[in-house]
XYZ file of C-alpha atoms in Angstrom:
68
model
C 11.754 -4.135 -24.077
C 11.922 -1.131 -21.742
C 8.257 -0.392 -22.395
C 7.338 -4.006 -21.601
C 9.257 -3.818 -18.308
C 7.451 -0.595 -17.358
C 4.089 -2.177 -18.172
C 4.955 -5.215 -16.068
C 5.950 -2.947 -13.175
C 2.671 -1.041 -13.421
C 0.684 -4.295 -13.499
C 2.540 -5.687 -10.487
C 2.000 -2.444 -8.603
C -1.748 -2.612 -9.232
C -1.830 -6.254 -8.137
C -0.093 -5.370 -4.868
C -2.006 -2.149 -4.213
C -5.503 -3.647 -4.291
C -5.095 -6.205 -1.479
C -2.910 -3.835 0.538
C -5.623 -1.172 0.349
C -8.048 -3.755 1.752
C -5.714 -4.637 4.619
C -5.159 -0.982 5.545
C -8.903 -0.363 5.343
C -9.664 -3.264 7.667
C -6.949 -2.054 10.061
C -8.572 1.391 10.123
C -11.924 -0.214 10.957
C -10.214 -2.194 13.710
C -8.799 1.090 15.050
C -12.335 2.203 15.884
C -12.777 -0.706 18.304
C -11.655 -1.161 21.881
C -7.986 -2.022 22.063
C -5.483 -2.069 24.875
C -2.422 0.167 24.595
C -0.154 -2.536 23.166
C -2.725 -3.528 20.552
C -3.258 0.145 19.658
C 0.486 0.691 19.254
C 0.872 -2.373 17.032
C -2.137 -1.376 14.944
C -0.747 2.145 14.503
C 2.501 0.652 13.186
C 0.525 -1.589 10.836
C -1.509 1.303 9.448
C 1.446 3.648 9.018
C 3.555 0.909 7.395
C 0.735 0.051 5.012
C 0.268 3.704 4.122
C 3.985 4.061 3.385
C 3.977 1.018 1.103
C 0.880 2.325 -0.695
C 2.601 5.679 -1.220
C 5.658 3.916 -2.614
C 3.486 1.922 -5.030
C 1.658 5.083 -6.105
C 4.997 6.811 -6.721
C 6.133 3.873 -8.864
C 2.905 4.009 -10.862
C 3.280 7.771 -11.325
C 6.851 7.319 -12.526
C 5.858 4.611 -14.986
C 3.099 6.885 -16.351
C 5.491 9.817 -16.766
C 8.079 7.680 -18.513
C 5.442 6.214 -20.842
Protein backbone atom coordinates (compact mmCIF):
# COMPACT_ATOMS: atom_id res chain seq x y z
CA UNK A 1 0.00 0.00 0.00
CA UNK A 2 2.88 2.37 0.77
CA UNK A 3 4.42 1.64 -2.61
CA UNK A 4 1.10 2.37 -4.34
CA UNK A 5 0.83 5.71 -2.51
CA UNK A 6 4.37 6.66 -3.58
CA UNK A 7 3.59 5.74 -7.19
CA UNK A 8 0.42 7.83 -7.08
CA UNK A 9 2.39 10.77 -5.68
CA UNK A 10 4.98 10.47 -8.44
CA UNK A 11 2.25 10.30 -11.10
CA UNK A 12 0.46 13.34 -9.68
CA UNK A 13 3.73 15.25 -9.53
CA UNK A 14 4.41 14.53 -13.20
CA UNK A 15 0.87 15.58 -14.13
CA UNK A 16 1.33 18.90 -12.32
CA UNK A 17 4.89 19.55 -13.48
CA UNK A 18 4.21 19.37 -17.22
CA UNK A 19 1.61 22.16 -17.47
CA UNK A 20 3.42 24.25 -14.87
CA UNK A 21 6.62 24.03 -16.91
CA UNK A 22 4.64 25.34 -19.89
CA UNK A 23 3.24 28.26 -17.89
CA UNK A 24 6.67 29.24 -16.55
CA UNK A 25 8.11 28.95 -20.06
CA UNK A 26 5.44 31.22 -21.51
CA UNK A 27 6.00 33.70 -18.65
CA UNK A 28 9.72 33.76 -19.47
CA UNK A 29 8.90 34.50 -23.11
CA UNK A 30 6.57 37.27 -21.96
CA UNK A 31 9.44 38.68 -19.89
CA UNK A 32 11.32 39.44 -23.10
CA UNK A 33 8.56 41.81 -24.25
CA UNK A 34 7.85 45.41 -23.35
CA UNK A 35 6.18 45.67 -19.97
CA UNK A 36 5.56 48.54 -17.62
CA UNK A 37 7.06 48.36 -14.13
CA UNK A 38 3.92 46.96 -12.49
CA UNK A 39 3.55 44.27 -15.14
CA UNK A 40 7.25 43.41 -14.82
CA UNK A 41 6.95 43.10 -11.04
CA UNK A 42 3.89 40.85 -11.29
CA UNK A 43 5.55 38.70 -13.94
CA UNK A 44 8.67 38.34 -11.79
CA UNK A 45 6.50 37.08 -8.92
CA UNK A 46 4.77 34.66 -11.29
CA UNK A 47 8.06 33.26 -12.59
CA UNK A 48 9.68 32.93 -9.17
CA UNK A 49 6.55 31.32 -7.69
CA UNK A 50 6.36 28.86 -10.56
CA UNK A 51 10.03 28.01 -10.18
CA UNK A 52 9.55 27.36 -6.46
CA UNK A 53 6.60 25.05 -7.09
CA UNK A 54 8.58 23.19 -9.76
CA UNK A 55 11.47 22.75 -7.32
CA UNK A 56 9.07 21.40 -4.70
CA UNK A 57 7.63 18.91 -7.20
CA UNK A 58 11.13 17.83 -8.25
CA UNK A 59 12.07 17.32 -4.59
CA UNK A 60 8.97 15.17 -4.09
CA UNK A 61 9.83 13.09 -7.15
CA UNK A 62 13.42 12.69 -5.93
CA UNK A 63 12.19 11.57 -2.52
CA UNK A 64 9.79 9.05 -4.03
CA UNK A 65 12.63 7.65 -6.17
CA UNK A 66 14.95 7.33 -3.17
CA UNK A 67 12.30 5.62 -1.08
CA UNK A 68 11.48 3.21 -3.92
